[in-house]
Amino acid sequence: MKNERSGGFKPVVTKKIYQEILEQFVEMIIAGKLVTGQKLPSERELVDIFNVSRPSIREALRVLEIIGLVEIQSGGGAYLTELNIAPFINLISPLLFLKKDFHLELFDLRELIERRALDLLGERIEDAYLVQFGEIIERMKEALAADDPEMGAEADIAFHKTLVLASGSYILQKTLDLVVTLLEHSIRGSRTLVLQNEEDSAQLYEDHQAIYLALKAEKMAEAARLVKAHLEMVRRLYRDRSGEE
Amino acid sequence: MKNERSGGFKPVVTKKIYQEILEQFVEMIIAGKLVTGQKLPSERELVDIFNVSRPSIREALRVLEIIGLVEIQSGGGAYLTELNIAPFINLISPLLFLKKDFHLELFDLRELIERRALDLLGERIEDAYLVQFGEIIERMKEALAADDPEMGAEADIAFHKTLVLASGSYILQKTLDLVVTLLEHSIRGSRTLVLQNEEDSAQLYEDHQAIYLALKAEKMAEAARLVKAHLEMVRRLYRDRSGEE
DNA sequence: GCTAGATAACTGGTCTTACCAGTTGACAAA
DNA sequence: TTTGTCAACTGGTAAGACCAGTTATCTAGC
């Protein structure tokens, strides 16, 4: 299609050292030779292992840190973590929010994901998740009683994440993580925005409990309807409240 | 909620130099003082500008490279690019595919996105996009005639991306980019898998053309139905063909 | 005058060495 | 047993050097 004059030759690709190191790390993780939580050799040891200079090692570690595969403790050491794109998202989120109404689109995508998750649930939800929902609802009740918006927001997020987790779809779960991380940036510093108002909080609690009860009673269609209504209300709430400020 | 004994004190956060530099870059981009395509100062100049050492500069550039904000040409220089997460995805995709049936979930998410895009289109599609669709269909026809699977695959991707682009949703567009990038990894080296078979290729062409004609005739419901059927068929094709090998 | 080739001045890629600052653990003193 | 100190780590940063590839300039040849 392109460069047909090449006659079978391909451009020479020169791989940088840090890339080579990165790939070896990924391979090791895939092969199971590196497991989550494990402490990596020190930078100076890695220098001997890979037979490269310390700056090269450090560039590779820097990237691993940004893509959320290792956590580095200054003076401590480097530890392998579960893939966590939060640091990456934190970095680029300001650029994404340059797009007008991006936060509203986030709500849109979130709705899409959760409704799909409900569909995937099938006839009934696993008991283990029902238990989790019960605990989350309990936390919400406590938060409401103690008037603790922070705790309420945390439980709210947990509720929705569990919903998607129960669907069994890995990609929906990861995508929701991404959306939630971004939403937290959008409501920067006051992600408890809609939970400040006591009346709203009570309404949210009612919604969540109703969904929980529907799931428990295996009334999936009912649950799906409630989730849809709930998400629409949250979006409306958010838009109204953020418009007030 | 946690660490209530802190009494208002917060943990000391020490910001690393490379992070400071990264944030300044992002700020500059947001402020419009750095624009896409622009050549950045050389590493040695940046050393003077930021008054830090070259390794610190390089670590920051390394990260910017991975998150797809700059492209670095060895011996040439560093250039600002439109945010492109492909290098990032390329790095972590092997880890994502460790999850069983991840590629099937990708198809699922893609279907979700495109169907939502169709809904967002509303009553009619903008003429500019119709023109693009026309050109893409034309390329497909050529690819079919020339039996060029590579060209066909490229046009196929363009078709679906344009569909979402026309919806006007930035986040759907970016998410589809992500999904497509991952799908290309899944079909590594033979992303033209389903296009190898001439009969399949003809079928795909028929589908795309039918969708195009429906959009042109402003029969959106019809288009939505066709897209849904098309996506289901592609997924089935992919599963069957990959199972055969 | 114009082109082709050599040259010099870049640029990023890598390595080495060095020192600082924070963490950890062992050991001695209370 | 507890506390305090200290030495041996660890990552963070700086500075200087060299190589290899790119780019621009300038000269020699036509």
Coordinates of C-alpha atoms (C1' of nucleotides) in Angstrom, one line a residue:
Chain A
M1 CA 0.0 0.0 0.0
K2 CA 2.8 2.4 0.8
N3 CA 6.5 2.3 0.1
E4 CA 6.1 -0.5 -2.3
R5 CA 9.5 0.5 -3.8
S6 CA 11.1 -0.9 -0.6
G7 CA 11.2 -4.4 -2.2
G8 CA 11.0 -6.2 1.1
F9 CA 13.4 -4.1 3.0
K10 CA 12.2 -2.5 6.2
P11 CA 13.3 0.6 7.9
V12 CA 15.9 0.1 10.6
V13 CA 14.4 0.6 14.0
T14 CA 16.9 1.4 16.7
K15 CA 15.5 0.4 20.1
K16 CA 16.5 2.6 23.0
I17 CA 17.9 0.9 26.1
Y18 CA 15.1 2.0 28.3
Q19 CA 12.6 0.5 25.9
E20 CA 14.5 -2.8 26.0
I21 CA 14.4 -2.8 29.8
L22 CA 10.7 -2.0 29.8
E23 CA 9.9 -4.9 27.6
Q24 CA 11.9 -7.2 29.7
F25 CA 10.0 -6.1 32.7
V26 CA 6.7 -6.7 31.0
E27 CA 7.8 -10.1 29.9
M28 CA 8.9 -11.0 33.4
I29 CA 5.5 -10.0 34.7
I30 CA 3.7 -12.0 32.1
A31 CA 5.9 -15.0 32.8
G32 CA 4.9 -14.6 36.5
K33 CA 8.6 -14.1 37.5
L34 CA 7.6 -10.8 38.9
V35 CA 4.6 -10.6 41.1
T36 CA 2.6 -7.8 42.6
G37 CA 4.0 -6.4 45.9
Q38 CA 7.5 -7.7 45.2
K39 CA 10.4 -5.5 45.9
L40 CA 12.6 -4.8 42.9
P41 CA 16.4 -4.9 43.1
S42 CA 17.9 -1.5 43.8
E43 CA 18.9 0.7 40.9
R44 CA 22.6 -0.1 41.4
E45 CA 21.8 -3.8 41.3
L46 CA 19.8 -3.4 38.2
V47 CA 22.8 -1.7 36.6
D48 CA 24.8 -4.9 37.1
I49 CA 21.9 -7.1 36.0
F50 CA 21.1 -5.3 32.8
N51 CA 24.7 -4.1 32.3
V52 CA 23.6 -0.6 31.5
S53 CA 24.1 2.7 33.2
R54 CA 22.0 4.0 36.1
P55 CA 20.4 6.8 34.1
S56 CA 19.0 4.2 31.6
I57 CA 17.6 2.2 34.5
R58 CA 16.1 5.3 36.0
E59 CA 14.4 6.3 32.8
A60 CA 12.8 2.8 32.6
L61 CA 11.7 3.0 36.2
R62 CA 10.3 6.5 35.6
V63 CA 8.1 5.1 32.9
L64 CA 7.0 2.1 35.0
E65 CA 6.1 4.6 37.7
I66 CA 3.9 6.7 35.4
I67 CA 2.1 3.8 33.9
G68 CA 1.4 2.6 37.4
L69 CA 3.3 -0.7 37.5
V70 CA 5.8 0.2 40.2
E71 CA 5.7 2.5 43.2
I72 CA 9.0 4.1 44.2
Q73 CA 9.7 5.1 47.7
S74 CA 12.5 7.5 48.0
G75 CA 15.2 6.0 50.1
G76 CA 13.1 2.8 50.4
G77 CA 13.0 1.0 47.1
A78 CA 10.8 0.1 44.2
Y79 CA 7.8 -2.2 44.5
L80 CA 5.7 -3.8 41.9
T81 CA 2.0 -2.9 42.0
E82 CA -1.2 -3.9 40.3
L83 CA -1.6 -1.9 37.0
N84 CA -2.9 1.5 38.1
I85 CA -3.4 4.2 35.5
A86 CA -4.2 6.9 38.0
P87 CA -0.8 8.6 37.8
F88 CA -1.1 8.6 34.1
I89 CA -4.6 10.0 34.2
N90 CA -3.7 12.6 36.8
L91 CA -1.1 13.9 34.4
I92 CA -3.2 14.2 31.3
S93 CA -6.6 15.0 32.8
P94 CA -6.1 18.8 32.6
L95 CA -5.7 18.4 28.9
L96 CA -8.8 16.3 28.5
F97 CA -10.9 18.8 30.4
L98 CA -9.9 21.5 27.9
K99 CA -12.7 20.0 25.8
K100 CA -16.0 21.7 26.5
D101 CA -18.6 19.7 28.4
F102 CA -16.1 16.9 28.8
H103 CA -17.4 16.2 32.3
L104 CA -20.9 15.8 31.0
E105 CA -19.6 13.3 28.5
L106 CA -18.0 11.4 31.3
F107 CA -21.4 11.0 33.0
D108 CA -22.7 9.8 29.7
L109 CA -20.0 7.1 29.3
R110 CA -20.5 6.1 32.9
E111 CA -24.2 5.6 32.3
L112 CA -23.4 3.5 29.2
I113 CA -21.0 1.3 31.2
E114 CA -23.3 0.7 34.1
R115 CA -26.3 0.0 32.1
R116 CA -24.3 -2.5 30.1
A117 CA -23.1 -4.0 33.3
L118 CA -26.6 -4.5 34.5
D119 CA -27.4 -6.3 31.2
L120 CA -24.5 -8.6 31.7
L121 CA -25.5 -9.5 35.2
G122 CA -28.1 -11.9 33.8
E123 CA -30.7 -13.4 36.0
R124 CA -29.1 -13.0 39.3
I125 CA -26.1 -11.6 41.1
E126 CA -23.5 -13.6 43.0
D127 CA -24.0 -13.7 46.7
A128 CA -20.5 -12.4 47.4
Y129 CA -21.4 -9.2 45.7
L130 CA -24.7 -9.0 47.4
V131 CA -22.8 -9.1 50.7
Q132 CA -20.6 -6.3 49.5
F133 CA -23.6 -4.2 48.5
G134 CA -25.1 -4.7 51.9
E135 CA -21.9 -3.4 53.6
I136 CA -21.7 -0.4 51.3
I137 CA -25.3 0.5 52.0
E138 CA -24.5 0.3 55.6
R139 CA -21.6 2.7 55.2
M140 CA -23.9 5.0 53.4
K141 CA -26.4 5.0 56.2
E142 CA -23.6 5.8 58.7
A143 CA -22.3 8.6 56.5
L144 CA -25.8 10.0 56.3
A145 CA -26.3 9.8 60.0
A146 CA -22.9 11.3 60.8
D147 CA -23.2 13.9 58.0
D148 CA -19.9 12.9 56.6
P149 CA -19.8 13.8 52.9
E150 CA -16.4 12.3 52.4
M151 CA -17.4 8.9 53.6
G152 CA -20.6 9.1 51.6
A153 CA -18.8 9.8 48.4
E154 CA -16.4 7.0 49.0
A155 CA -19.3 4.6 49.5
D156 CA -21.1 5.9 46.5
I157 CA -18.1 5.2 44.3
A158 CA -17.7 1.8 45.8
F159 CA -21.4 1.0 45.1
H160 CA -21.0 1.8 41.4
K161 CA -17.7 0.0 41.0
T162 CA -19.1 -3.1 42.6
L163 CA -22.0 -3.0 40.3
V164 CA -19.6 -3.2 37.3
L165 CA -17.3 -5.7 39.0
A166 CA -20.3 -8.0 39.5
S167 CA -20.9 -8.0 35.8
G168 CA -17.7 -9.9 35.3
S169 CA -16.5 -7.7 32.5
Y170 CA -12.8 -6.8 33.0
I171 CA -12.9 -4.1 30.4
L172 CA -16.0 -2.4 31.7
Q173 CA -14.5 -2.4 35.1
K174 CA -11.2 -0.8 33.9
T175 CA -13.1 1.7 31.8
L176 CA -15.2 2.7 34.7
D177 CA -12.1 3.1 36.9
L178 CA -10.8 5.5 34.3
V179 CA -14.1 7.4 34.1
V180 CA -14.4 7.7 37.9
T181 CA -10.8 8.9 38.2
L182 CA -11.5 11.6 35.7
L183 CA -14.8 12.5 37.3
E184 CA -12.9 13.0 40.6
H185 CA -10.7 15.5 38.8
S186 CA -13.7 17.3 37.4
I187 CA -15.1 17.8 40.8
R188 CA -11.7 18.6 42.1
G189 CA -11.6 19.3 45.8
S190 CA -15.3 19.0 46.2
R191 CA -16.1 15.6 44.7
T192 CA -18.6 15.5 47.5
L193 CA -20.4 18.3 45.7
V194 CA -23.8 16.7 45.4
L195 CA -23.5 15.2 48.9
Q196 CA -23.2 18.6 50.6
N197 CA -26.9 19.0 50.4
E198 CA -28.6 16.8 53.0
E199 CA -31.7 16.4 51.0
D200 CA -29.8 15.2 48.0
S201 CA -27.8 12.8 50.1
A202 CA -30.9 11.2 51.5
Q203 CA -32.3 10.8 48.0
L204 CA -29.1 9.1 46.8
Y205 CA -29.3 6.8 49.7
E206 CA -32.8 5.9 48.9
D207 CA -31.9 5.2 45.3
H208 CA -29.0 2.9 46.2
Q209 CA -31.0 1.0 48.7
A210 CA -33.8 0.5 46.2
I211 CA -31.3 -0.9 43.7
Y212 CA -29.8 -3.1 46.3
L213 CA -33.2 -4.5 47.3
A214 CA -34.1 -5.1 43.7
L215 CA -30.8 -7.0 43.1
K216 CA -31.4 -9.0 46.2
A217 CA -34.9 -10.0 45.1
E218 CA -33.5 -10.9 41.7
K219 CA -35.7 -8.4 40.0
M220 CA -33.1 -7.5 37.4
A221 CA -35.3 -5.5 35.1
E222 CA -36.4 -3.4 38.0
A223 CA -32.8 -2.9 39.1
A224 CA -31.9 -1.8 35.6
R225 CA -34.7 0.7 35.5
L226 CA -33.7 2.1 38.9
V227 CA -30.0 2.4 37.9
K228 CA -31.0 4.3 34.8
A229 CA -33.2 6.7 36.7
H230 CA -30.6 7.1 39.4
L231 CA -27.8 8.0 37.0
E232 CA -30.0 10.5 35.2
M233 CA -30.8 12.1 38.5
V234 CA -27.2 12.3 39.5
R235 CA -26.3 13.9 36.3
R236 CA -29.1 16.4 36.7
L237 CA -28.1 17.1 40.3
Y238 CA -24.5 17.6 39.3
R239 CA -25.3 20.0 36.6
D240 CA -27.7 22.0 38.7
R241 CA -25.4 22.2 41.7
S242 CA -22.3 23.0 39.8
G243 CA -24.3 25.7 37.9
E244 CA -25.2 27.3 41.2
E245 CA -21.6 28.1 42.1
Chain B
M1 CA -12.8 8.6 58.0
K2 CA -9.1 7.6 58.2
N3 CA -6.2 8.9 60.2
E4 CA -8.5 11.1 62.3
R5 CA -5.7 11.3 64.8
S6 CA -3.8 13.6 62.4
G7 CA -5.6 16.6 63.8
G8 CA -5.5 18.6 60.7
F9 CA -1.9 17.8 59.8
K10 CA -1.2 16.4 56.4
P11 CA 1.6 14.2 55.2
V12 CA 4.5 16.1 53.7
V13 CA 4.6 15.5 50.0
T14 CA 8.0 16.0 48.3
K15 CA 7.6 16.7 44.7
K16 CA 10.3 15.3 42.4
I17 CA 11.9 17.6 39.9
Y18 CA 10.7 15.7 36.9
Q19 CA 7.1 16.0 38.1
E20 CA 7.5 19.7 38.5
I21 CA 8.8 19.9 35.0
L22 CA 5.9 17.8 33.7
E23 CA 3.4 20.0 35.3
Q24 CA 4.9 23.1 33.8
F25 CA 4.7 21.5 30.4
V26 CA 1.1 20.7 30.8
E27 CA 0.4 24.2 32.1
M28 CA 2.1 25.7 29.1
I29 CA 0.1 23.6 26.7
I30 CA -3.1 24.5 28.4
A31 CA -2.1 28.2 28.3
G32 CA -1.5 27.8 24.6
K33 CA 2.1 28.8 24.9
L34 CA 3.1 25.4 23.5
V35 CA 1.3 24.3 20.4
T36 CA 1.2 21.0 18.5
G37 CA 4.0 20.5 16.1
Q38 CA 6.3 23.0 17.8
K39 CA 9.9 22.1 18.3
L40 CA 11.0 22.1 21.9
P41 CA 14.3 23.6 23.1
S42 CA 17.1 21.1 23.2
E43 CA 17.8 19.2 26.3
R44 CA 20.8 21.4 27.1
E45 CA 18.8 24.5 26.7
L46 CA 16.1 23.2 28.9
V47 CA 18.7 22.6 31.5
D48 CA 19.4 26.3 31.6
I49 CA 15.7 27.2 31.4
F50 CA 14.6 25.0 34.3
N51 CA 18.0 25.3 36.1
V52 CA 18.1 21.5 36.7
S53 CA 20.4 18.8 35.6
R54 CA 20.1 17.0 32.2
P55 CA 19.0 13.6 33.7
S56 CA 16.0 15.4 35.3
I57 CA 15.1 16.9 32.0
R58 CA 15.4 13.6 30.3
E59 CA 13.2 11.8 32.8
A60 CA 10.5 14.3 32.1
L61 CA 10.9 14.0 28.4
R62 CA 10.8 10.2 28.7
V63 CA 7.4 10.5 30.4
L64 CA 6.1 13.0 27.9
E65 CA 7.2 10.6 25.1
I66 CA 5.3 7.6 26.7
I67 CA 2.1 9.5 27.2
G68 CA 2.3 10.6 23.7
L69 CA 2.7 14.4 24.1
V70 CA 6.1 14.7 22.4
E71 CA 7.9 12.8 19.7
I72 CA 11.7 12.6 20.0
Q73 CA 13.9 12.2 17.0
S74 CA 17.4 11.0 17.9
G75 CA 19.8 13.7 16.8
G76 CA 16.9 15.8 15.6
G77 CA 15.0 17.2 18.5
A78 CA 11.7 16.9 20.4
Y79 CA 8.4 18.0 18.9
L80 CA 5.1 18.5 20.5
T81 CA 2.3 16.2 19.2
E82 CA -1.4 15.8 19.7
L83 CA -2.1 13.6 22.7
N84 CA -1.6 10.0 21.5
I85 CA -1.9 7.2 24.0
A86 CA -0.7 4.6 21.5
P87 CA 2.8 4.2 22.9
F88 CA 1.3 3.9 26.4
I89 CA -1.2 1.3 25.2
N90 CA 1.5 -0.6 23.3
L91 CA 3.4 -1.0 26.5
I92 CA 0.6 -2.3 28.7
S93 CA -1.5 -4.2 26.2
P94 CA 0.3 -7.5 26.8
L95 CA -0.7 -7.2 30.4
L96 CA -4.3 -6.5 29.5
F97 CA -4.5 -9.5 27.2
L98 CA -3.5 -11.8 30.1
K99 CA -7.2 -11.6 31.0
K100 CA -9.1 -14.4 29.4
D101 CA -11.4 -13.4 26.6
F102 CA -10.2 -9.8 26.7
H103 CA -10.4 -9.5 23.0
L104 CA -14.1 -10.5 23.0
E105 CA -14.8 -7.9 25.7
L106 CA -13.1 -5.4 23.4
F107 CA -15.6 -6.2 20.7
D108 CA -18.3 -5.8 23.3
L109 CA -17.2 -2.3 24.3
R110 CA -16.7 -1.3 20.7
E111 CA -20.3 -2.3 20.0
L112 CA -21.5 -0.3 23.0
I113 CA -19.6 2.8 21.8
E114 CA -20.8 2.7 18.2
R115 CA -24.4 2.1 19.1
R116 CA -24.3 5.0 21.5
A117 CA -22.7 7.1 18.8
L118 CA -25.5 6.3 16.4
D119 CA -28.0 7.4 19.1
L120 CA -26.2 10.7 19.5
L121 CA -26.2 11.4 15.8
G122 CA -29.8 12.5 16.1
E123 CA -31.9 13.1 13.0
R124 CA -29.2 13.5 10.5
I125 CA -25.5 13.4 10.0
E126 CA -23.4 16.4 8.9
D127 CA -22.6 16.6 5.2
A128 CA -18.9 16.8 5.8
Y129 CA -19.0 13.4 7.4
L130 CA -21.1 12.0 4.6
V131 CA -18.5 13.0 2.2
Q132 CA -15.8 11.2 4.3
F133 CA -18.0 8.1 4.3
G134 CA -18.3 8.3 0.6
E135 CA -14.5 8.4 0.2
I136 CA -14.0 5.6 2.6
I137 CA -16.5 3.4 0.8
E138 CA -14.7 4.1 -2.4
R139 CA -11.4 3.0 -0.8
M140 CA -13.1 -0.2 0.3
K141 CA -14.3 -0.9 -3.2
E142 CA -10.8 -0.4 -4.5
A143 CA -9.3 -2.6 -1.8
L144 CA -11.9 -5.3 -2.7
A145 CA -11.1 -5.1 -6.4
A146 CA -7.3 -5.1 -5.8
D147 CA -7.6 -7.8 -3.2
D148 CA -5.6 -5.7 -0.8
P149 CA -6.5 -6.7 2.8
E150 CA -4.2 -4.1 4.3
M151 CA -6.0 -1.3 2.6
G152 CA -9.3 -2.8 3.4
A153 CA -8.6 -3.0 7.1
E154 CA -7.4 0.6 7.1
A155 CA -10.6 1.7 5.5
D156 CA -12.7 -0.4 7.8
I157 CA -11.2 1.2 10.8
A158 CA -11.6 4.7 9.3
F159 CA -15.3 3.9 8.7
H160 CA -16.0 3.1 12.3
K161 CA -13.9 5.9 13.6
T162 CA -15.7 8.4 11.4
L163 CA -19.0 7.0 12.7
V164 CA -18.1 7.9 16.2
L165 CA -16.4 11.2 15.2
A166 CA -19.7 12.3 13.6
S167 CA -21.5 11.7 16.9
G168 CA -19.6 14.7 18.3
S169 CA -18.7 12.9 21.5
Y170 CA -15.1 13.5 22.4
I171 CA -14.9 10.8 25.0
L172 CA -16.6 8.2 22.8
Q173 CA -14.0 9.0 20.1
K174 CA -11.1 8.7 22.4
T175 CA -12.4 5.5 24.0
L176 CA -12.9 4.0 20.5
D177 CA -9.3 4.9 19.6
L178 CA -8.2 3.0 22.7
V179 CA -10.3 0.0 21.8
V180 CA -9.2 0.0 18.2
T181 CA -5.5 0.3 19.2
L182 CA -6.0 -2.7 21.6
L183 CA -7.9 -4.7 19.0
E184 CA -5.0 -4.2 16.6
H185 CA -2.7 -5.8 19.1
S186 CA -5.1 -8.7 19.6
I187 CA -5.0 -9.5 15.9
R188 CA -1.3 -8.8 15.9
G189 CA 0.3 -9.2 12.6
S190 CA -2.9 -10.3 11.0
R191 CA -5.3 -7.6 11.8
T192 CA -6.6 -8.3 8.3
L193 CA -7.7 -11.7 9.6
V194 CA -11.3 -11.5 8.6
L195 CA -10.4 -9.8 5.4
Q196 CA -8.3 -12.6 4.1
N197 CA -11.4 -14.4 3.0
E198 CA -12.7 -12.9 -0.1
E199 CA -16.3 -13.8 0.6
D200 CA -16.2 -12.2 4.0
S201 CA -14.6 -9.1 2.5
A202 CA -17.5 -8.7 0.1
Q203 CA -20.0 -9.1 2.9
L204 CA -18.2 -6.4 4.9
Y205 CA -18.3 -4.1 2.0
E206 CA -22.0 -4.7 1.5
D207 CA -22.6 -3.9 5.2
H208 CA -20.7 -0.7 5.1
Q209 CA -22.3 0.5 2.0
A210 CA -25.8 -0.3 3.3
I211 CA -25.0 1.7 6.5
Y212 CA -23.7 4.6 4.4
L213 CA -26.8 4.7 2.2
A214 CA -29.1 4.6 5.2
L215 CA -27.2 7.5 6.8
K216 CA -27.3 9.4 3.5
A217 CA -31.1 8.9 3.3
E218 CA -31.4 10.1 6.9
K219 CA -32.9 6.8 7.9
M220 CA -31.2 6.7 11.3
A221 CA -33.1 3.9 12.9
E222 CA -32.3 1.8 9.9
A223 CA -28.7 2.7 10.1
A224 CA -28.6 1.9 13.8
R225 CA -30.1 -1.5 13.1
L226 CA -27.6 -2.2 10.3
V227 CA -24.7 -1.2 12.5
K228 CA -25.8 -3.5 15.3
A229 CA -26.2 -6.4 12.9
H230 CA -22.8 -5.6 11.3
L231 CA -21.0 -5.5 14.6
E232 CA -22.5 -8.8 15.7
M233 CA -21.5 -10.4 12.4
V234 CA -17.9 -9.1 12.6
R235 CA -17.6 -10.5 16.1
R236 CA -18.9 -13.8 15.0
L237 CA -16.6 -13.8 12.0
Y238 CA -13.6 -13.0 14.1
R239 CA -14.4 -15.7 16.6
D240 CA -14.9 -18.3 13.9
R241 CA -11.9 -17.4 11.9
S242 CA -9.6 -17.2 14.9
G243 CA -10.9 -20.5 16.1
E244 CA -10.0 -22.1 12.8
E245 CA -6.3 -21.4 13.1
Chain C
dG1 C1' 25.9 30.9 -10.8
dC2 C1' 24.7 26.5 -9.3
dT3 C1' 25.1 22.0 -7.6
dA4 C1' 27.5 18.4 -4.9
dG5 C1' 30.3 17.2 -1.2
dA6 C1' 32.8 18.0 2.9
dT7 C1' 32.8 20.2 7.3
dA8 C1' 31.4 22.0 11.6
dA9 C1' 27.9 22.7 14.9
dC10 C1' 24.3 21.0 16.6
dT11 C1' 20.9 17.1 19.0
dG12 C1' 19.7 13.1 21.5
dG13 C1' 21.7 8.5 23.7
dT14 C1' 24.6 6.7 27.0
dC15 C1' 28.0 6.2 30.6
dT16 C1' 30.7 7.5 34.7
dT17 C1' 31.4 9.6 39.0
dA18 C1' 30.0 12.1 42.8
dC19 C1' 27.3 13.8 46.5
dC20 C1' 22.9 14.7 49.0
dA21 C1' 18.8 13.1 51.6
dG22 C1' 15.7 9.9 53.2
dT23 C1' 15.1 4.9 55.1
dT24 C1' 16.3 1.0 57.5
dG25 C1' 18.3 -2.0 60.7
dA26 C1' 21.7 -3.2 64.0
dC27 C1' 23.8 -2.2 68.1
dA28 C1' 24.8 0.1 72.3
dA29 C1' 23.3 2.9 76.2
dA30 C1' 19.8 3.9 79.5
Chain D
dT1 C1' 12.7 -3.4 77.3
dT2 C1' 13.1 0.8 75.5
dT3 C1' 15.5 4.6 73.5
dG4 C1' 19.0 6.8 70.9
dT5 C1' 22.8 6.6 67.7
dC6 C1' 25.1 5.4 63.8
dA7 C1' 26.4 3.0 59.6
dA8 C1' 24.9 1.0 55.5
dC9 C1' 21.7 1.0 52.5
dT10 C1' 18.1 3.4 48.9
dG11 C1' 16.6 6.8 45.6
dG12 C1' 17.3 12.0 43.8
dT13 C1' 20.2 15.1 41.6
dA14 C1' 24.1 17.1 39.5
dA15 C1' 28.1 17.5 36.4
dG16 C1' 31.1 16.2 32.8
dA17 C1' 32.3 13.4 29.0
dC18 C1' 31.9 10.8 24.7
dC19 C1' 29.4 8.7 20.7
dA20 C1' 26.3 8.7 16.9
dG21 C1' 23.0 10.7 14.2
dT22 C1' 21.0 15.1 12.1
dT23 C1' 21.2 19.7 10.2
dA24 C1' 23.0 23.7 8.3
dT25 C1' 26.8 26.0 6.3
dC26 C1' 30.2 26.7 3.3
dT27 C1' 33.5 25.5 -0.1
dA28 C1' 35.3 23.1 -4.2
dG29 C1' 34.1 21.7 -8.6
dC30 C1' 31.3 21.9 -12.6

